[in-house]
XYZ file of C-alpha atoms in Angstrom:
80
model
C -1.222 -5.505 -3.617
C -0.912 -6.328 -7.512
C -4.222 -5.298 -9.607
C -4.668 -4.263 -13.033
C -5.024 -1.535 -13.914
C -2.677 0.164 -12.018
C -3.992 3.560 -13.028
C -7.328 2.229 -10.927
C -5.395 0.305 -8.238
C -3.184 3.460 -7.299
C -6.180 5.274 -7.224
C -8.263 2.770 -5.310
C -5.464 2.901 -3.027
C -5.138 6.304 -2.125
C -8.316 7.237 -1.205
C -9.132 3.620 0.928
C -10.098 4.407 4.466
C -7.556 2.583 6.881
C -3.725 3.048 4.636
C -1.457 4.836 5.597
C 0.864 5.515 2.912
C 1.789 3.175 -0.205
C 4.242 3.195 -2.407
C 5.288 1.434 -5.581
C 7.820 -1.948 -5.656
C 7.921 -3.315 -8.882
C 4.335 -3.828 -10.369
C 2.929 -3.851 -6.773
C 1.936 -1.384 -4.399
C 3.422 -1.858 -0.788
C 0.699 -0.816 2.035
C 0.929 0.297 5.152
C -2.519 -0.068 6.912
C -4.040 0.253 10.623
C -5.867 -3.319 10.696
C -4.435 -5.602 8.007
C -7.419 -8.158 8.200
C -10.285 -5.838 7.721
C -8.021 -3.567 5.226
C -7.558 -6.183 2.988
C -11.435 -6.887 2.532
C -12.734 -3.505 2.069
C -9.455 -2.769 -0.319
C -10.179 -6.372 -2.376
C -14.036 -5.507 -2.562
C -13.236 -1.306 -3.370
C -10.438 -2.648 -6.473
C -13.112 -4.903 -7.871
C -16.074 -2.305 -7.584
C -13.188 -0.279 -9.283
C -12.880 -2.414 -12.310
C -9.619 -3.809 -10.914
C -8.417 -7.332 -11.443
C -6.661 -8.171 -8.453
C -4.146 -11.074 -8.843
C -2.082 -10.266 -5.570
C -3.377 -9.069 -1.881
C -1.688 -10.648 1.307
C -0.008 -9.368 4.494
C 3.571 -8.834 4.211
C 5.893 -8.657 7.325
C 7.717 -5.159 7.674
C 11.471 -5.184 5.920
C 14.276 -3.161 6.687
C 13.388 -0.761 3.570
C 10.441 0.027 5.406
C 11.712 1.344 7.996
C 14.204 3.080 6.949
C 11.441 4.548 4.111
C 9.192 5.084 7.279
C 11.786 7.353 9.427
C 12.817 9.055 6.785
C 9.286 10.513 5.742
C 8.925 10.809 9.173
C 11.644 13.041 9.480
C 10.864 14.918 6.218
C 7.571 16.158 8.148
C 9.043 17.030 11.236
C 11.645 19.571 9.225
C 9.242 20.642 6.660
């Protein structure tokens, strides 16, 4: 996801029914979600209700930094 402003986007983000987790790459925020197809309506229809401009939203396959970003939170609530 890329949407100005980020301040709104982050927000928009965090409270969306259906993620996961996100986290920041660059100017973009990196999603994990349940359903990707319906996620990425209600999240482009909540960022413009939000004031958000969004310029970016699309499915991206799982890299290797995810998972490795994945298992280690994972493991950081299993010890905490």
């Amino acid at each position: 996801v890329k949407a100005m402003p980020r301040r709104i986007a982050r927000a928009v983000v965090g409270s969306a029914t259906g993620v996961l987790g996100w986290r920041p790459v660059g100017d973009r925020l990196r999603l994990s979600v349940v359903n990707a197809d319906s996620s990425a309506a209600e999240l482009r229809t909540a960022l413009r209700e939000a004031g958000a401009e969004v310029s970016i939203l699309r499915h991206a396959k799982p890299t290797m930094e995810d998972v490795f970003i994945h298992n280690v939170e994972d493991q950081r609530g299993r010890h905490d």
